[in-house]
């Protein structure tokens, strides 16, 4: 993942270290991970991860924001990170923190269309109708 040299890393509200996980991101890995954890986590983590995914795929999302999104998603994909994902009850808490921080950091790029795409995917996975009922 390339860095946008026009953005000073000291001005970024997210720890730059999260971007180092961008190399662990893959779309296939993300779908597999979300499928594996869907039954263990609440919908909030899944929806935030999807929002990052759709925001990162928008052409107008700048490289630094893409790197932040892919970094957080790459961190989610890794099973052995700060808190190993297999630890019952706490294994995904660090992942949730990384995802939430990334969402807050790139919130400007998570527009109504991105939220709609994420909600539609959640509806599809959960078997809900598109109007939420």
Tab-separated table of N, CA and C in Angstrom:
chain	number	residue	atom	x	y	z
A	1	UNK	N	0.858	-1.168	0.000
A	1	UNK	CA	0.000	0.000	0.000
A	1	UNK	C	0.894	1.218	0.000
A	2	UNK	N	0.681	2.093	-0.924
A	2	UNK	CA	1.532	3.275	-1.007
A	2	UNK	C	1.036	4.366	-0.078
A	3	UNK	N	1.968	5.170	0.418
A	3	UNK	CA	1.621	6.302	1.270
A	3	UNK	C	1.407	7.532	0.416
A	4	UNK	N	0.503	8.381	0.817
A	4	UNK	CA	0.288	9.649	0.148
A	4	UNK	C	1.245	10.647	0.781
A	5	UNK	N	2.265	11.068	0.020
A	5	UNK	CA	3.295	11.928	0.592
A	5	UNK	C	2.781	13.315	0.927
A	6	UNK	N	1.595	13.679	0.453
A	6	UNK	CA	1.055	14.997	0.764
A	6	UNK	C	0.404	15.048	2.141
A	7	UNK	N	0.272	13.902	2.790
A	7	UNK	CA	-0.339	13.847	4.116
A	7	UNK	C	0.752	13.568	5.130
A	8	UNK	N	0.956	14.490	6.025
A	8	UNK	CA	1.953	14.300	7.080
A	8	UNK	C	1.432	13.267	8.064
A	9	UNK	N	2.246	12.278	8.343
A	9	UNK	CA	1.811	11.224	9.261
A	9	UNK	C	1.553	11.759	10.663
A	10	UNK	N	2.142	12.855	11.035
A	10	UNK	CA	1.888	13.412	12.362
A	10	UNK	C	0.513	14.056	12.440
A	11	UNK	N	-0.109	14.334	11.315
A	11	UNK	CA	-1.441	14.923	11.307
A	11	UNK	C	-2.541	13.870	11.292
A	12	UNK	N	-2.193	12.615	11.142
A	12	UNK	CA	-3.199	11.570	11.074
A	12	UNK	C	-3.690	11.214	12.471
A	13	UNK	N	-4.999	11.144	12.664
A	13	UNK	CA	-5.527	10.820	13.976
A	13	UNK	C	-5.443	9.336	14.324
A	14	UNK	N	-5.068	8.504	13.388
A	14	UNK	CA	-4.964	7.071	13.646
A	14	UNK	C	-3.483	6.704	13.773
A	15	UNK	N	-3.161	5.777	14.673
A	15	UNK	CA	-1.770	5.353	14.738
A	15	UNK	C	-1.310	4.823	13.384
A	16	UNK	N	-0.188	5.311	12.940
A	16	UNK	CA	0.343	4.903	11.643
A	16	UNK	C	0.584	3.399	11.628
A	17	UNK	N	0.827	2.808	12.780
A	17	UNK	CA	1.120	1.377	12.834
A	17	UNK	C	-0.011	0.526	12.272
A	18	UNK	N	-1.257	0.989	12.342
A	18	UNK	CA	-2.357	0.188	11.801
A	18	UNK	C	-2.206	0.023	10.290
A	19	UNK	N	-1.609	1.012	9.641
A	19	UNK	CA	-1.434	0.924	8.187
A	19	UNK	C	-0.433	-0.156	7.801
A	20	UNK	N	0.436	-0.539	8.716
A	20	UNK	CA	1.421	-1.578	8.411
A	20	UNK	C	0.757	-2.939	8.191
A	21	UNK	N	-0.469	-3.092	8.613
A	21	UNK	CA	-1.183	-4.349	8.420
A	21	UNK	C	-1.865	-4.423	7.052
A	22	UNK	N	-1.788	-3.369	6.269
A	22	UNK	CA	-2.437	-3.345	4.957
A	22	UNK	C	-1.940	-4.479	4.064
A	23	UNK	N	-0.703	-4.875	4.222
A	23	UNK	CA	-0.155	-5.973	3.426
A	23	UNK	C	-0.803	-7.316	3.720
A	24	UNK	N	-1.501	-7.421	4.827
A	24	UNK	CA	-2.192	-8.665	5.178
A	24	UNK	C	-3.614	-8.705	4.637
A	25	UNK	N	-4.045	-7.608	4.023
A	25	UNK	CA	-5.400	-7.533	3.501
A	25	UNK	C	-5.520	-8.265	2.165
A	26	UNK	N	-6.617	-8.978	2.011
A	26	UNK	CA	-7.061	-9.500	0.718
A	26	UNK	C	-8.576	-9.602	0.788
A	27	UNK	N	-9.222	-9.357	-0.320
A	27	UNK	CA	-10.685	-9.442	-0.338
A	27	UNK	C	-11.139	-10.841	0.039
A	28	UNK	N	-10.483	-11.846	-0.521
A	28	UNK	CA	-10.844	-13.235	-0.216
A	28	UNK	C	-10.655	-13.523	1.280
A	29	UNK	N	-9.528	-13.065	1.834
A	29	UNK	CA	-9.275	-13.266	3.256
A	29	UNK	C	-10.310	-12.571	4.129
A	30	UNK	N	-10.725	-11.360	3.704
A	30	UNK	CA	-11.743	-10.634	4.461
A	30	UNK	C	-13.055	-11.389	4.473
A	31	UNK	N	-13.526	-11.846	3.310
A	31	UNK	CA	-14.810	-12.568	3.261
A	31	UNK	C	-14.755	-13.837	4.090
A	32	UNK	N	-13.610	-14.554	4.014
A	32	UNK	CA	-13.478	-15.775	4.824
A	32	UNK	C	-13.527	-15.459	6.311
A	33	UNK	N	-12.790	-14.426	6.725
A	33	UNK	CA	-12.746	-14.062	8.147
A	33	UNK	C	-14.126	-13.632	8.636
A	34	UNK	N	-14.802	-12.780	7.867
A	34	UNK	CA	-16.133	-12.329	8.284
A	34	UNK	C	-17.099	-13.500	8.366
A	35	UNK	N	-16.991	-14.445	7.451
A	35	UNK	CA	-17.838	-15.639	7.502
A	35	UNK	C	-17.572	-16.475	8.739
A	36	UNK	N	-16.297	-16.583	9.133
A	36	UNK	CA	-15.937	-17.376	10.313
A	36	UNK	C	-16.372	-16.728	11.619
A	37	UNK	N	-16.320	-15.396	11.686
A	37	UNK	CA	-16.616	-14.744	12.965
A	37	UNK	C	-18.056	-14.263	13.085
A	38	UNK	N	-18.818	-14.350	12.000
A	38	UNK	CA	-20.176	-13.789	11.984
A	38	UNK	C	-21.034	-14.298	13.135
A	39	UNK	N	-20.929	-15.541	13.472
A	39	UNK	CA	-21.741	-16.094	14.553
A	39	UNK	C	-21.233	-15.756	15.944
A	40	UNK	N	-19.986	-15.288	16.046
A	40	UNK	CA	-19.383	-15.019	17.357
A	40	UNK	C	-19.416	-13.556	17.746
A	41	UNK	N	-19.610	-12.675	16.791
A	41	UNK	CA	-19.560	-11.241	17.082
A	41	UNK	C	-20.902	-10.601	16.757
A	42	UNK	N	-21.115	-9.458	17.302
A	42	UNK	CA	-22.325	-8.719	16.985
A	42	UNK	C	-22.250	-8.136	15.586
A	43	UNK	N	-23.367	-7.640	15.153
A	43	UNK	CA	-23.433	-7.092	13.799
A	43	UNK	C	-22.631	-5.805	13.656
A	44	UNK	N	-22.346	-5.120	14.755
A	44	UNK	CA	-21.636	-3.844	14.669
A	44	UNK	C	-20.236	-4.009	14.074
A	45	UNK	N	-19.485	-5.006	14.513
A	45	UNK	CA	-18.154	-5.239	13.964
A	45	UNK	C	-18.237	-5.571	12.482
A	46	UNK	N	-19.162	-6.437	12.116
A	46	UNK	CA	-19.300	-6.813	10.710
A	46	UNK	C	-19.662	-5.617	9.845
A	47	UNK	N	-20.594	-4.807	10.320
A	47	UNK	CA	-21.033	-3.655	9.533
A	47	UNK	C	-19.919	-2.611	9.395
A	48	UNK	N	-19.171	-2.377	10.466
A	48	UNK	CA	-18.048	-1.431	10.396
A	48	UNK	C	-16.973	-1.940	9.430
A	49	UNK	N	-16.688	-3.228	9.465
A	49	UNK	CA	-15.702	-3.804	8.546
A	49	UNK	C	-16.174	-3.640	7.097
A	50	UNK	N	-17.448	-3.868	6.869
A	50	UNK	CA	-17.990	-3.684	5.516
A	50	UNK	C	-17.935	-2.228	5.081
A	51	UNK	N	-18.188	-1.311	6.000
A	51	UNK	CA	-18.089	0.109	5.666
A	51	UNK	C	-16.663	0.466	5.260
A	52	UNK	N	-15.683	-0.060	5.973
A	52	UNK	CA	-14.290	0.185	5.592
A	52	UNK	C	-13.998	-0.390	4.212
A	53	UNK	N	-14.487	-1.597	3.969
A	53	UNK	CA	-14.271	-2.249	2.683
A	53	UNK	C	-14.847	-1.408	1.536
A	54	UNK	N	-16.098	-1.006	1.661
A	54	UNK	CA	-16.733	-0.245	0.586
A	54	UNK	C	-16.136	1.156	0.448
A	55	UNK	N	-15.766	1.784	1.542
A	55	UNK	CA	-15.136	3.108	1.461
A	55	UNK	C	-13.775	3.012	0.781
A	56	UNK	N	-13.011	1.975	1.096
A	56	UNK	CA	-11.684	1.809	0.500
A	56	UNK	C	-11.768	1.540	-0.996
A	57	UNK	N	-12.873	1.005	-1.441
A	57	UNK	CA	-13.028	0.683	-2.857
A	57	UNK	C	-13.591	1.832	-3.680
A	58	UNK	N	-13.927	2.940	-3.041
A	58	UNK	CA	-14.402	4.113	-3.778
A	58	UNK	C	-13.209	4.795	-4.450
A	59	UNK	N	-13.322	5.136	-5.727
A	59	UNK	CA	-12.200	5.788	-6.415
A	59	UNK	C	-11.775	7.107	-5.781
A	60	UNK	N	-12.695	7.840	-5.189
A	60	UNK	CA	-12.354	9.147	-4.618
A	60	UNK	C	-11.736	9.072	-3.220
A	61	UNK	N	-11.645	7.884	-2.646
A	61	UNK	CA	-11.011	7.731	-1.345
A	61	UNK	C	-9.500	7.869	-1.528
A	62	UNK	N	-8.880	8.796	-0.795
A	62	UNK	CA	-7.440	9.020	-0.983
A	62	UNK	C	-6.601	7.849	-0.466
A	63	UNK	N	-5.366	7.750	-0.951
A	63	UNK	CA	-4.492	6.632	-0.565
A	63	UNK	C	-4.306	6.468	0.944
A	64	UNK	N	-4.171	7.565	1.695
A	64	UNK	CA	-3.959	7.427	3.143
A	64	UNK	C	-5.182	6.804	3.809
A	65	UNK	N	-6.381	7.141	3.327
A	65	UNK	CA	-7.605	6.583	3.908
A	65	UNK	C	-7.761	5.117	3.509
A	66	UNK	N	-7.403	4.789	2.267
A	66	UNK	CA	-7.421	3.394	1.825
A	66	UNK	C	-6.454	2.565	2.671
A	67	UNK	N	-5.257	3.100	2.876
A	67	UNK	CA	-4.255	2.382	3.675
A	67	UNK	C	-4.752	2.161	5.098
A	68	UNK	N	-5.450	3.141	5.648
A	68	UNK	CA	-6.007	3.007	6.995
A	68	UNK	C	-7.076	1.913	7.017
A	69	UNK	N	-7.973	1.931	6.038
A	69	UNK	CA	-9.031	0.916	5.970
A	69	UNK	C	-8.439	-0.477	5.764
A	70	UNK	N	-7.547	-0.603	4.781
A	70	UNK	CA	-6.952	-1.916	4.509
A	70	UNK	C	-6.077	-2.385	5.666
A	71	UNK	N	-5.452	-1.454	6.364
A	71	UNK	CA	-4.656	-1.821	7.529
A	71	UNK	C	-5.523	-2.414	8.629
A	72	UNK	N	-6.641	-1.766	8.921
A	72	UNK	CA	-7.548	-2.278	9.956
A	72	UNK	C	-8.152	-3.615	9.531
A	73	UNK	N	-8.505	-3.738	8.255
A	73	UNK	CA	-9.066	-5.001	7.762
A	73	UNK	C	-8.001	-6.095	7.744
A	74	UNK	N	-6.759	-5.738	7.400
A	74	UNK	CA	-5.661	-6.702	7.457
A	74	UNK	C	-5.423	-7.188	8.878
A	75	UNK	N	-5.512	-6.268	9.841
A	75	UNK	CA	-5.375	-6.630	11.256
A	75	UNK	C	-6.494	-7.596	11.656
A	76	UNK	N	-7.698	-7.349	11.188
A	76	UNK	CA	-8.827	-8.234	11.482
A	76	UNK	C	-8.591	-9.630	10.916
A	77	UNK	N	-8.026	-9.707	9.724
A	77	UNK	CA	-7.802	-10.987	9.059
A	77	UNK	C	-6.779	-11.840	9.818
A	78	UNK	N	-5.754	-11.196	10.384
A	78	UNK	CA	-4.706	-11.947	11.083
A	78	UNK	C	-5.261	-12.645	12.326
A	79	UNK	N	-5.074	-13.962	12.434
A	79	UNK	CA	-5.568	-14.654	13.629
A	79	UNK	C	-4.686	-14.424	14.856
A	80	UNK	N	-3.403	-14.174	14.636
A	80	UNK	CA	-2.474	-13.976	15.753
A	80	UNK	C	-1.997	-12.528	15.736
A	81	UNK	N	-2.715	-11.684	16.434
A	81	UNK	CA	-2.335	-10.281	16.542
A	81	UNK	C	-2.130	-9.978	18.017
A	82	UNK	N	-2.343	-8.768	18.446
A	82	UNK	CA	-2.090	-8.400	19.842
A	82	UNK	C	-2.814	-9.327	20.813
A	83	UNK	N	-4.091	-9.570	20.571
A	83	UNK	CA	-4.870	-10.526	21.361
A	83	UNK	C	-5.335	-11.603	20.380
A	84	UNK	N	-4.821	-12.843	20.500
A	84	UNK	CA	-5.182	-13.893	19.541
A	84	UNK	C	-6.701	-14.070	19.442
A	85	UNK	N	-7.186	-14.159	18.209
A	85	UNK	CA	-8.625	-14.211	17.961
A	85	UNK	C	-9.309	-15.426	18.585
A	86	UNK	N	-8.581	-16.495	18.814
A	86	UNK	CA	-9.202	-17.700	19.352
A	86	UNK	C	-9.485	-17.633	20.847
A	87	UNK	N	-9.023	-16.593	21.531
A	87	UNK	CA	-9.308	-16.467	22.964
A	87	UNK	C	-10.785	-16.119	23.177
A	88	UNK	N	-11.496	-17.020	23.811
A	88	UNK	CA	-12.937	-16.843	24.006
A	88	UNK	C	-13.241	-15.572	24.797
A	89	UNK	N	-14.164	-14.793	24.287
A	89	UNK	CA	-14.641	-13.614	24.988
A	89	UNK	C	-13.820	-12.355	24.779
A	90	UNK	N	-12.524	-12.495	24.485
A	90	UNK	CA	-11.681	-11.309	24.339
A	90	UNK	C	-10.885	-11.280	23.036
A	91	UNK	N	-10.902	-12.367	22.295
A	91	UNK	CA	-10.040	-12.502	21.126
A	91	UNK	C	-10.230	-11.476	20.031
A	92	UNK	N	-11.400	-10.908	19.929
A	92	UNK	CA	-11.647	-9.937	18.862
A	92	UNK	C	-11.772	-8.509	19.375
A	93	UNK	N	-11.518	-8.291	20.658
A	93	UNK	CA	-11.669	-6.935	21.201
A	93	UNK	C	-10.665	-5.965	20.590
A	94	UNK	N	-9.436	-6.402	20.383
A	94	UNK	CA	-8.446	-5.527	19.764
A	94	UNK	C	-8.796	-5.257	18.303
A	95	UNK	N	-9.342	-6.266	17.639
A	95	UNK	CA	-9.768	-6.092	16.245
A	95	UNK	C	-10.895	-5.062	16.168
A	96	UNK	N	-11.838	-5.164	17.097
A	96	UNK	CA	-12.945	-4.214	17.136
A	96	UNK	C	-12.417	-2.791	17.349
A	97	UNK	N	-11.421	-2.657	18.220
A	97	UNK	CA	-10.820	-1.341	18.457
A	97	UNK	C	-10.159	-0.790	17.199
A	98	UNK	N	-9.414	-1.628	16.496
A	98	UNK	CA	-8.736	-1.189	15.267
A	98	UNK	C	-9.750	-0.796	14.198
A	99	UNK	N	-10.807	-1.586	14.065
A	99	UNK	CA	-11.847	-1.296	13.070
A	99	UNK	C	-12.550	0.010	13.424
A	100	UNK	N	-12.916	0.181	14.685
A	100	UNK	CA	-13.614	1.394	15.121
A	100	UNK	C	-12.746	2.630	14.921
A	101	UNK	N	-11.480	2.542	15.277
A	101	UNK	CA	-10.564	3.661	15.095
A	101	UNK	C	-10.427	4.035	13.622
A	102	UNK	N	-10.336	3.034	12.770
A	102	UNK	CA	-10.235	3.298	11.331
A	102	UNK	C	-11.515	3.942	10.799
A	103	UNK	N	-12.668	3.460	11.257
A	103	UNK	CA	-13.948	4.058	10.832
A	103	UNK	C	-14.000	5.522	11.249
A	104	UNK	N	-13.591	5.821	12.466
A	104	UNK	CA	-13.600	7.210	12.932
A	104	UNK	C	-12.631	8.062	12.110
A	105	UNK	N	-11.503	7.493	11.751
A	105	UNK	CA	-10.471	8.227	11.021
A	105	UNK	C	-10.908	8.562	9.598
A	106	UNK	N	-11.581	7.637	8.940
A	106	UNK	CA	-11.964	7.885	7.546
A	106	UNK	C	-13.467	8.140	7.402
A	107	UNK	N	-14.102	8.567	8.476
A	107	UNK	CA	-15.557	8.771	8.491
A	107	UNK	C	-16.043	9.644	7.333
A	108	UNK	N	-15.247	10.595	6.922
A	108	UNK	CA	-15.626	11.489	5.817
A	108	UNK	C	-15.894	10.708	4.531
A	109	UNK	N	-15.253	9.562	4.365
A	109	UNK	CA	-15.389	8.764	3.141
A	109	UNK	C	-16.429	7.660	3.289
A	110	UNK	N	-17.017	7.541	4.475
A	110	UNK	CA	-18.096	6.579	4.696
A	110	UNK	C	-19.399	7.348	4.548
A	111	UNK	N	-19.805	7.499	3.307
A	111	UNK	CA	-20.986	8.298	2.998
A	111	UNK	C	-22.237	7.419	2.975
A	112	UNK	N	-23.348	8.011	2.601
A	112	UNK	CA	-24.632	7.303	2.580
A	112	UNK	C	-24.582	6.090	1.653
A	113	UNK	N	-23.893	6.201	0.520
A	113	UNK	CA	-23.798	5.079	-0.411
A	113	UNK	C	-23.017	3.920	0.210
A	114	UNK	N	-21.925	4.230	0.877
A	114	UNK	CA	-21.131	3.196	1.549
A	114	UNK	C	-21.963	2.524	2.647
A	115	UNK	N	-22.656	3.313	3.441
A	115	UNK	CA	-23.504	2.745	4.504
A	115	UNK	C	-24.619	1.883	3.906
A	116	UNK	N	-25.184	2.307	2.768
A	116	UNK	CA	-26.227	1.530	2.102
A	116	UNK	C	-25.674	0.196	1.607
A	117	UNK	N	-24.485	0.220	0.996
A	117	UNK	CA	-23.870	-1.020	0.507
A	117	UNK	C	-23.592	-1.981	1.663
A	118	UNK	N	-23.065	-1.459	2.755
A	118	UNK	CA	-22.774	-2.299	3.917
A	118	UNK	C	-24.059	-2.878	4.501
A	119	UNK	N	-25.084	-2.052	4.611
A	119	UNK	CA	-26.368	-2.527	5.151
A	119	UNK	C	-26.990	-3.578	4.239
A	120	UNK	N	-26.877	-3.388	2.934
A	120	UNK	CA	-27.435	-4.361	1.982
A	120	UNK	C	-26.719	-5.705	2.114
A	121	UNK	N	-25.403	-5.687	2.288
A	121	UNK	CA	-24.649	-6.930	2.459
A	121	UNK	C	-25.036	-7.600	3.775
A	122	UNK	N	-25.211	-6.799	4.833
A	122	UNK	CA	-25.655	-7.351	6.110
A	122	UNK	C	-27.042	-7.983	5.968
A	123	UNK	N	-27.936	-7.287	5.278
A	123	UNK	CA	-29.281	-7.826	5.049
A	123	UNK	C	-29.201	-9.167	4.320
A	124	UNK	N	-28.330	-9.226	3.311
A	124	UNK	CA	-28.161	-10.460	2.545
A	124	UNK	C	-27.647	-11.586	3.449
A	125	UNK	N	-26.622	-11.301	4.243
A	125	UNK	CA	-26.057	-12.326	5.120
A	125	UNK	C	-27.017	-12.773	6.199
A	126	UNK	N	-27.802	-11.837	6.730
A	126	UNK	CA	-28.693	-12.157	7.844
A	126	UNK	C	-30.094	-12.550	7.396
A	127	UNK	N	-30.330	-12.534	6.095
A	127	UNK	CA	-31.628	-12.912	5.574
A	127	UNK	C	-32.726	-11.925	5.865
A	128	UNK	N	-32.330	-10.647	6.052
A	128	UNK	CA	-33.310	-9.597	6.308
A	128	UNK	C	-33.757	-8.997	4.976
A	129	UNK	N	-34.972	-8.454	4.974
A	129	UNK	CA	-35.410	-7.724	3.790
A	129	UNK	C	-34.664	-6.396	3.763
A	130	UNK	N	-34.567	-5.769	2.608
A	130	UNK	CA	-33.758	-4.561	2.455
A	130	UNK	C	-34.291	-3.380	3.248
A	131	UNK	N	-35.530	-3.423	3.726
A	131	UNK	CA	-36.057	-2.318	4.535
A	131	UNK	C	-35.850	-2.554	6.030
A	132	UNK	N	-35.082	-3.616	6.367
A	132	UNK	CA	-34.735	-3.859	7.768
A	132	UNK	C	-35.757	-4.659	8.547
A	133	UNK	N	-36.823	-5.119	7.934
A	133	UNK	CA	-37.842	-5.915	8.639
A	133	UNK	C	-37.825	-7.351	8.189
